[in-house]
Coordinates of C-alpha atoms in Angstrom, one line a residue:
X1 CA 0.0 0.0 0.0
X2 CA 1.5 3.0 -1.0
X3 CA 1.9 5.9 1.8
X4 CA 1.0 9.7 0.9
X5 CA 1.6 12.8 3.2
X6 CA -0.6 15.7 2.2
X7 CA -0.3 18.8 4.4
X8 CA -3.4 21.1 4.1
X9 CA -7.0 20.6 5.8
X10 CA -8.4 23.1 2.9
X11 CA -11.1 21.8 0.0
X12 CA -8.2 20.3 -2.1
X13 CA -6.2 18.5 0.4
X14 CA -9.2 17.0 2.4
X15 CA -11.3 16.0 -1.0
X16 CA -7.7 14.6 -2.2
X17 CA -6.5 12.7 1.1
X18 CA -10.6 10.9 0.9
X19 CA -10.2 10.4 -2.3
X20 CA -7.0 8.1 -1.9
X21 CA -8.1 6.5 1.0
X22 CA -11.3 5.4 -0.8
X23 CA -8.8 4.1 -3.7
X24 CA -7.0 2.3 -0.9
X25 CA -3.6 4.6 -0.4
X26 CA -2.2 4.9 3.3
X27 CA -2.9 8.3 3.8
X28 CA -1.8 10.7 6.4
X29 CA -3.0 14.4 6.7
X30 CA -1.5 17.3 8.7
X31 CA -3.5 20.0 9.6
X32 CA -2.6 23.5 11.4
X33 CA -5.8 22.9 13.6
X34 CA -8.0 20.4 15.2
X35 CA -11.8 20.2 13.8
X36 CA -13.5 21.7 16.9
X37 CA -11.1 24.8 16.4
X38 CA -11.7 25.5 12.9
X39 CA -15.4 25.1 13.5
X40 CA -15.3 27.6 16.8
X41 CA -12.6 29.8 14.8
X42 CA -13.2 32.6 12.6
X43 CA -14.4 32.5 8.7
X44 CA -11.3 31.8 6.3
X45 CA -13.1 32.7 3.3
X46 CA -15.8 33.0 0.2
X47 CA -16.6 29.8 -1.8
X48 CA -19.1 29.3 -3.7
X49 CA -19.2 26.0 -5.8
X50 CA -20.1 25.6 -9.5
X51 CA -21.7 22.6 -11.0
X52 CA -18.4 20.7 -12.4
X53 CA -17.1 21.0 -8.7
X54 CA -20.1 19.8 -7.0
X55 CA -20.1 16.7 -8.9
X56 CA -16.5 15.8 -8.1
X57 CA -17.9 15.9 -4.5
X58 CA -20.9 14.0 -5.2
X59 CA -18.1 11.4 -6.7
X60 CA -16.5 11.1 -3.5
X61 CA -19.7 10.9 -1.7
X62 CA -18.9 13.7 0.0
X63 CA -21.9 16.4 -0.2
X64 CA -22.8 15.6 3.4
X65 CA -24.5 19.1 3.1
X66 CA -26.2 19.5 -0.4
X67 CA -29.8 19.0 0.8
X68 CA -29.0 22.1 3.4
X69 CA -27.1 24.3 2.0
X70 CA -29.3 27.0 -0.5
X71 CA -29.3 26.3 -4.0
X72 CA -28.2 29.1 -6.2
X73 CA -29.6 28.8 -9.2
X74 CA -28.8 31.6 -10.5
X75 CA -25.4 34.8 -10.9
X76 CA -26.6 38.0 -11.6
X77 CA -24.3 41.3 -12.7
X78 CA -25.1 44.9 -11.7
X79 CA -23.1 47.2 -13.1
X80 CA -22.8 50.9 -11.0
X81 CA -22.1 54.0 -12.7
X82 CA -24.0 58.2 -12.8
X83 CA -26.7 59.0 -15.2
X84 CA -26.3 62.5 -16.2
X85 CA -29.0 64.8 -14.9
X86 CA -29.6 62.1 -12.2
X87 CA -28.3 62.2 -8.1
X88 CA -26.3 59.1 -7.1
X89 CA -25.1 56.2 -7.9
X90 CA -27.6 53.9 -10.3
X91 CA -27.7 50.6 -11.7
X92 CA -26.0 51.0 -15.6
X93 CA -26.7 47.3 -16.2
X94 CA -28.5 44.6 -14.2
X95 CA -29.4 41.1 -14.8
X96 CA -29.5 37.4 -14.1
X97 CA -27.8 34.4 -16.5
X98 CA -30.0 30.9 -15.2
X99 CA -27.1 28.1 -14.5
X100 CA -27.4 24.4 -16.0
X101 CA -26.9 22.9 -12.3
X102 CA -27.4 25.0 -9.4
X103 CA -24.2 26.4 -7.1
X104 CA -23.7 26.1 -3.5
X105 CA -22.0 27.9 -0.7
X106 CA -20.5 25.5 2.6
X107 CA -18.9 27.5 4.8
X108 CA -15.2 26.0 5.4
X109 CA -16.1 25.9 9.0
X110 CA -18.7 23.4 8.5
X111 CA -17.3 21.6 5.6
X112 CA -13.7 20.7 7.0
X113 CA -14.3 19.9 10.5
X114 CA -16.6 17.3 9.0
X115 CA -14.5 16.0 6.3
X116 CA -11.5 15.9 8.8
X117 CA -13.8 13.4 11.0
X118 CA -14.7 11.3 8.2
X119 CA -11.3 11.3 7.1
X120 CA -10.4 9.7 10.8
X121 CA -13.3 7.6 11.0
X122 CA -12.4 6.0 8.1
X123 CA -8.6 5.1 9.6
X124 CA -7.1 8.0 7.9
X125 CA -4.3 9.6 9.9
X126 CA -4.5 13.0 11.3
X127 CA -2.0 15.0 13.0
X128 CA -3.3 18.1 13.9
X129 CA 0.2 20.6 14.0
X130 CA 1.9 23.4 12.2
X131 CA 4.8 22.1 9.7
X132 CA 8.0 23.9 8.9
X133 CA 10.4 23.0 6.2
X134 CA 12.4 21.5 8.8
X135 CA 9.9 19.0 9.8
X136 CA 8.6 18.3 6.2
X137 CA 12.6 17.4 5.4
X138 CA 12.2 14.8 8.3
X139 CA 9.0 13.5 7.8
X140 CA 9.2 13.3 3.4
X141 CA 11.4 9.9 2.9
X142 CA 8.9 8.1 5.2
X143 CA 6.1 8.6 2.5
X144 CA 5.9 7.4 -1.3
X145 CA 4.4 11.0 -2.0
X146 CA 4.3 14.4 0.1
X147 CA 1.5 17.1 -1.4
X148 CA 1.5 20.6 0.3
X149 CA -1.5 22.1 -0.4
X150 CA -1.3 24.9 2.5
X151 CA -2.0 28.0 0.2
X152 CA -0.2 29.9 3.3
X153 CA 2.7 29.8 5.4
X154 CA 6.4 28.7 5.5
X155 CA 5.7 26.0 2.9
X156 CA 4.4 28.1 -0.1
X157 CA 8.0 29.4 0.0
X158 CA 9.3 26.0 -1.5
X159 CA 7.2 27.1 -5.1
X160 CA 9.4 29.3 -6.8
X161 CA 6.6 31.8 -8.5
X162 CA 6.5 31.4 -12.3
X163 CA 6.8 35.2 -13.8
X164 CA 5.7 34.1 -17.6
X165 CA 3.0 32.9 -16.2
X166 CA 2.4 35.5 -13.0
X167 CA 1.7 39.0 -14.2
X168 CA 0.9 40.6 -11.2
X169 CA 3.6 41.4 -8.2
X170 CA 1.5 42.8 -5.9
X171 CA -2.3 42.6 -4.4
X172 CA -4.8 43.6 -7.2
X173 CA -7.7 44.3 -5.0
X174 CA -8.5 44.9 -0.9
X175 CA -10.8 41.9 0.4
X176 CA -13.2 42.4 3.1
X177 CA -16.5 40.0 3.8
X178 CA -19.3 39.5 6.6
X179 CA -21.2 36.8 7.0
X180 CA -24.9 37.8 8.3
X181 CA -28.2 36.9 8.7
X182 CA -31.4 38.8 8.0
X183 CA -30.5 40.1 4.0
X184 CA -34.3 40.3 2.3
X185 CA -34.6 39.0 -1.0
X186 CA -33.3 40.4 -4.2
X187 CA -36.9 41.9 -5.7
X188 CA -35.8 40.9 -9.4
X189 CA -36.1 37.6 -8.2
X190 CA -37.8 36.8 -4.7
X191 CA -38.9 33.1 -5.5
X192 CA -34.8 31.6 -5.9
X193 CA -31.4 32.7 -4.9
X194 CA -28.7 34.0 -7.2
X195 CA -25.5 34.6 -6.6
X196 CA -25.1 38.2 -7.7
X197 CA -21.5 40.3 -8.7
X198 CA -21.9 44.0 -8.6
X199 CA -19.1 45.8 -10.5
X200 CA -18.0 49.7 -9.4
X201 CA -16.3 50.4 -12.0
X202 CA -12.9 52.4 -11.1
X203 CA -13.3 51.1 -7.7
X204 CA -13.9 47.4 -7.3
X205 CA -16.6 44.8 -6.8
X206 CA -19.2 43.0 -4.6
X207 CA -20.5 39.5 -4.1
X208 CA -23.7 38.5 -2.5
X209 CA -24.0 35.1 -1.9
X210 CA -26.1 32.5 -0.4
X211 CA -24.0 30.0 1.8
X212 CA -25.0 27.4 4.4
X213 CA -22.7 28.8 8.0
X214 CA -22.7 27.4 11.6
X215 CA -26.2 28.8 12.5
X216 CA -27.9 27.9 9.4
X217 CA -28.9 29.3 5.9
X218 CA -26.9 33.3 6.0
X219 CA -25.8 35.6 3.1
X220 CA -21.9 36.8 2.5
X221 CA -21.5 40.4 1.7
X222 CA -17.7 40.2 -0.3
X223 CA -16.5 43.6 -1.1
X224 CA -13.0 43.5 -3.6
X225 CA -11.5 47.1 -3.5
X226 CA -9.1 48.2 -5.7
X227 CA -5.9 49.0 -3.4
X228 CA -6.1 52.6 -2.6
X229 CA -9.8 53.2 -3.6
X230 CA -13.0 54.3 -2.1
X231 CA -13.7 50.7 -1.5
X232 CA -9.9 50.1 0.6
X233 CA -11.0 51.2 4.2
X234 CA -11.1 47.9 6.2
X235 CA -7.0 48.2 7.3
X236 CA -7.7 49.9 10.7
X237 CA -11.3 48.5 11.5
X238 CA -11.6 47.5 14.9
X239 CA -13.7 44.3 15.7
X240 CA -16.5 42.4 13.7
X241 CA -19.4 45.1 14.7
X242 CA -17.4 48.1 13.2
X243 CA -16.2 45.9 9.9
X244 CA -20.0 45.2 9.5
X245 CA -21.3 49.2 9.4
X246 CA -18.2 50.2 6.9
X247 CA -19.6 47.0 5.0
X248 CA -23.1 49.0 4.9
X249 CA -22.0 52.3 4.8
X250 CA -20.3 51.1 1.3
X251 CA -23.2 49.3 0.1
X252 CA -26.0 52.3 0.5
X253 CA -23.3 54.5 -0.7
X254 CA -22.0 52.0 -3.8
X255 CA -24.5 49.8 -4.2
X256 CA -27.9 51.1 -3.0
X257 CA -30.2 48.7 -4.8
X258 CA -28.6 46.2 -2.5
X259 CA -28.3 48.1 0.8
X260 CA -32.6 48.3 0.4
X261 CA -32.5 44.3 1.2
X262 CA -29.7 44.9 3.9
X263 CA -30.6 47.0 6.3
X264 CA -31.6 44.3 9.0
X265 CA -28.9 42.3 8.6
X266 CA -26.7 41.2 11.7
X267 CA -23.1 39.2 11.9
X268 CA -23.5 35.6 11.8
X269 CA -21.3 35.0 15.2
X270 CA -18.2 37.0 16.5
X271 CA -15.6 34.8 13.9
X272 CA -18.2 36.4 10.9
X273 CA -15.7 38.8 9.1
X274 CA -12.0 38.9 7.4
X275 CA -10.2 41.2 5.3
X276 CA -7.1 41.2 4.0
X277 CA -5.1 41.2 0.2
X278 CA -2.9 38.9 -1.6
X279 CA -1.1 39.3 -4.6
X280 CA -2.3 36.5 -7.3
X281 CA 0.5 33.9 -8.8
X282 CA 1.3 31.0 -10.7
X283 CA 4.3 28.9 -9.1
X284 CA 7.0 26.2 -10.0
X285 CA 4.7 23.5 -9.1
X286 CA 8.3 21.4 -7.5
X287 CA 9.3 22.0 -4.5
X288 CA 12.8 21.3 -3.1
X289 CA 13.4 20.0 0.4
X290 CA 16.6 21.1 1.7
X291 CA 17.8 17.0 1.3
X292 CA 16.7 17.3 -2.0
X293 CA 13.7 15.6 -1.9
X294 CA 11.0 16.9 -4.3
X295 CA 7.1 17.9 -3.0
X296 CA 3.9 18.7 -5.4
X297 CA 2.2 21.8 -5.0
X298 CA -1.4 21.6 -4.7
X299 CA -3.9 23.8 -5.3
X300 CA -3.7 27.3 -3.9
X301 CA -0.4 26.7 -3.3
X302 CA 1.2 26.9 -6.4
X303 CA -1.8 28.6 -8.7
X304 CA -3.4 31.1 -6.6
X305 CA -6.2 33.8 -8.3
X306 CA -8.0 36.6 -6.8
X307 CA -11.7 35.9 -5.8
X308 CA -13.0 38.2 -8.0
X309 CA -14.3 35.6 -10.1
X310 CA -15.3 33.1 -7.4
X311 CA -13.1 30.3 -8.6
X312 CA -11.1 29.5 -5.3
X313 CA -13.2 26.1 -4.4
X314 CA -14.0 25.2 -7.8
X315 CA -10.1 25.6 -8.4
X316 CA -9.6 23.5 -5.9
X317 CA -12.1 21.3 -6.2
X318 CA -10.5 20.8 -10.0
X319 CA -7.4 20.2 -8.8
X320 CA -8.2 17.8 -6.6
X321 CA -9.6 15.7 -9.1
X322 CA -7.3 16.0 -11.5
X323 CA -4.2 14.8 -9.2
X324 CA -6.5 11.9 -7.7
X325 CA -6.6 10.4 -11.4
X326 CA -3.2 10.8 -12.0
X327 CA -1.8 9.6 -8.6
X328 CA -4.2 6.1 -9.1
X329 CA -3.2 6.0 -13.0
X330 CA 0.8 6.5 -11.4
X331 CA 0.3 2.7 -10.2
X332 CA 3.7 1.6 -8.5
X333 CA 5.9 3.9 -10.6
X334 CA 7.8 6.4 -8.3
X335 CA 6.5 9.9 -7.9
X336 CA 9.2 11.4 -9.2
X337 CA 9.7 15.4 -10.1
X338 CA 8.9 14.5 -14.0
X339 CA 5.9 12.7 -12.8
X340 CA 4.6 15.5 -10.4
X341 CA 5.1 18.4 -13.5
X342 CA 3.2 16.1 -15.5
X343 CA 0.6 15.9 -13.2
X344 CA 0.3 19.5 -12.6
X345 CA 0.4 20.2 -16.2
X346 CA -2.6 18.4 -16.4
X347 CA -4.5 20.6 -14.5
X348 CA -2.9 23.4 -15.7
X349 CA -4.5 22.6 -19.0
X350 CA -7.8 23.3 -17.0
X351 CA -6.9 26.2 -14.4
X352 CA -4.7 28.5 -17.1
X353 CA -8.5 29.4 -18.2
X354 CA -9.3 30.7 -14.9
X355 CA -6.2 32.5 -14.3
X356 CA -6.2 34.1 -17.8
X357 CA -9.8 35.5 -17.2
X358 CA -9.5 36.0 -13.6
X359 CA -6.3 38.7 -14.4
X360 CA -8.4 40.1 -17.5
X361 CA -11.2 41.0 -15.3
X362 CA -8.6 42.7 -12.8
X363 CA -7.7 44.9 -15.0
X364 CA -9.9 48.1 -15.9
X365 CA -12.8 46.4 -18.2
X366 CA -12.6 46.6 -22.0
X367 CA -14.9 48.3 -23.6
X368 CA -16.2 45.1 -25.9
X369 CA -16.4 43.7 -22.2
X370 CA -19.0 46.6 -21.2
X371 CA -20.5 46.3 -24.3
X372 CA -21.0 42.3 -24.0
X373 CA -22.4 42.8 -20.5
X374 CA -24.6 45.4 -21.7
X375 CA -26.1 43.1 -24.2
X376 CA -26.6 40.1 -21.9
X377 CA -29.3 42.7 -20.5
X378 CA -31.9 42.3 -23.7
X379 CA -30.4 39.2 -24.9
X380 CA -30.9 36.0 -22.1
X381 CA -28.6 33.7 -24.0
X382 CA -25.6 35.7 -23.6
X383 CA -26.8 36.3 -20.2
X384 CA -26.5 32.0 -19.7
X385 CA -23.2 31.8 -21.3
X386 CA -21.5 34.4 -19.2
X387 CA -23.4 32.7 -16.0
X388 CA -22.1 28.8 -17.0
X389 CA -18.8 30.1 -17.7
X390 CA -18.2 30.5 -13.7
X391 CA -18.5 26.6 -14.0
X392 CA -16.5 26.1 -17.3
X393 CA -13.8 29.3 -17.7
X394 CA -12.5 27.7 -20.9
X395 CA -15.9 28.6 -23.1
X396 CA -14.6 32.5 -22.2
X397 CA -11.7 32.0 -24.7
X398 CA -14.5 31.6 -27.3
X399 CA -16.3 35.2 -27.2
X400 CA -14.7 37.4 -24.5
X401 CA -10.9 38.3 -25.3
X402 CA -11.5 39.1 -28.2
X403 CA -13.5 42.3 -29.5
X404 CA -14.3 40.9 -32.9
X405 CA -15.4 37.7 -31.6
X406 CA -17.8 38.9 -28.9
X407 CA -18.8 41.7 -31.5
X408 CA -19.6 38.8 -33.7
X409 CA -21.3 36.3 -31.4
X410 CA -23.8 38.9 -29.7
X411 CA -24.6 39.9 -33.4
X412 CA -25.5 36.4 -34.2
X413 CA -27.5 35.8 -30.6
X414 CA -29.5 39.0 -31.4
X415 CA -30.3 37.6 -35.0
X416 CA -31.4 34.1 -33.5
X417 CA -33.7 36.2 -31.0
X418 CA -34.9 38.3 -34.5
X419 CA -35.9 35.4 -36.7
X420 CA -37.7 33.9 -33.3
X421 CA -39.4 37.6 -32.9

């Protein structure tokens, strides 16, 4: 039985780790924290889980919360800007694309807690303590395999960051979120939830999305600030209840037609808000131990986007998959460093979609982008696409780069919707 070391308790490390163990591999995990303090800890993120990704949980058998959790079954876009002749800040653009399979939201403090405990139950090894280099050296030639996928830390320094394929050198946007109860229904659509991405053009963005949390069914309020904007004041906040009235005071001011719905809302518990920045970056997915001894990159810890386009689990969730296949199709063959570029190669082939339209949409919006946003307001097919390509990124490099070619396909939508006129 071959052994495997993964260190990482996120979505990729856990849905790896059960996915060798229900393949039969000896595997050991090492997390930072136990399960009861990651559920009584603070929020470590956004996530909100496409269609493809869902089913590589349902795989697994591993959607322990699916019939809880709220069913998104929809992703809208607002876009803010100032009619002329008109006082504040308006909606420029506003609609919803229907998705083929509905998304979910799990927080990570109910999701990994649980997984870690199925992992254990099932005779999976877990050693709950924080790894260093040092110990990773020691601990490497006892396994056939070591995987970090710790997106954070003293480990991420062993992934050398790739600059052809890392643009960016510093944080691209300010991240602040709340999770809370009490936010009304969108009016647009009171009978179903959708996740919805309001853009503030110049400034930044902000999610609203459903997700399932340790008291029950809440909302996430995500604001994305472009670093030195209007949007960039959460650095000196002090405590959850003060993060939470900047969070309002820049939705009635930004984003009025959702501060109408949110003016009852209340924190989730006293873990319910985070902000922070990183900067977004592709890495050598090969580490080096200091004996030499190579380790595979996982995840967020070697190709690591800004949340701007919601693709954090899904990315993980992806990449998870991905190695699982080619760790079972490896056989006995050693896991050496050819093998383990390979591998991440292969899901490279899958996540250099998200990264390439994850930095396009950091950057200021093109105008055939405006314009192809605009249109998906009068024309509901382009409205779909854009929605299902949160699921499937690669159907992007079909329309949206490209002026002529979105110019081209929302000409032929708008003739389809003609001829059925």
């Amino acid at each position: 039985m071959r052994r495997i070391l993964i260190v990482g308790a996120g979505q990729s490390g856990l849905q790896l780790a059960l996915g060798l163990q229900a393949k039969g591999y000896d595997v050991t995990v090492v997390s930072n924290r136990a399960p009861e303090e990651i559920r009584a800890g603070r929020v470590m993120s956004t996530q909100i889980m496409f269609r493809t990704a869902l089913h590589y949980e349902r795989e697994l058998g591993l959607n322990f919360w699916e019939s809880l959790a709220p069913p998104a079954l929809g992703l809208g876009v607002s876009v803010a800007g100032n009619v002329p002749g008109m006082p504040g800040i308006r909606r420029l653009v506003d609609w919803v694309g229907r998705l083929d399979g509905y998304a979910q939201s799990v927080d990570q403090r109910v999701k990994m807690p649980g997984w870690l405990e199925t992992f254990a139950e099932r005779g999976g090894r877990l050693v709950v303590h924080g790894v260093t280099v040092s110990d990773l050296d020691f601990l490497a030639p006892r396994y056939d395999l070591v995987l970090v996928a710790a997106g954070k830390g003293e480990l991420v320094s062993l992934f050398a960051r790739d600059p052809a394929r890392s643009p960016y050198t510093t944080p691209q946007r300010s991240l602040a979120l709340a999770y809370v109860h009490g936010l009304g229904p969108r009016p647009e659509h009171p009978e179903y939830d959708a996740v919805r991405c309001n853009l503030v053009p110049g400034a930044g963005e902000l999610w609203v999305i459903p997700t399932l949390t340790t008291s029950g069914r809440a909302d996430i309020l995500f604001w994305e600030g472009v670093p030195g904007g209007p949007l960039d004041v959460f650095q000196d906040v002090e405590g959850p209840g003060e993060h939470l009235t900047r969070t309002l005071e820049l939705l009635e001011w930004f984003a009025p037609w959702e501060y109408g719905r949110a003016t009852a809302v209340e924190l989730t518990d006293a873990g319910a808000t985070l902000a922070g920045r990183y900067t977004p970056a592709v890495r050598d997915p090969v580490g080096r131990l200091p004996s030499g001894s190579p380790v595979l990159g996982v995840a967020d810890a070697v190709v690591v986007n800004d949340p701007l386009t919601g693709q954090g689990s899904n990315s993980a969730a992806k990449c998870a998959a991905s190695y699982l296949a080619s760790i079972v199709e490896r056989g006995e063959e050693p896991f050496d460093a050819e093998w383990m570029r390979g591998a991440f190669e292969r899901y490279w082939a899958t996540a250099r979609h998200v990264t390439r339209w994850t930095n396009a949409m950091l950057a200021p919006t093109a105008g055939h982008v405006r314009s192809l946003l605009g249109a998906a307001g009068g024309l509901q097919p382009v409205a779909d696409r854009f929605a299902n390509g949160f699921d499937d990124p690669s159907d992007f490099e079909d329309y949206f780069f490209d002026a002529a070619k979105a110019e081209a396909y929302v000409t032929q939508v708008a003739a389809a919707a003609a001829t059925r006129g």
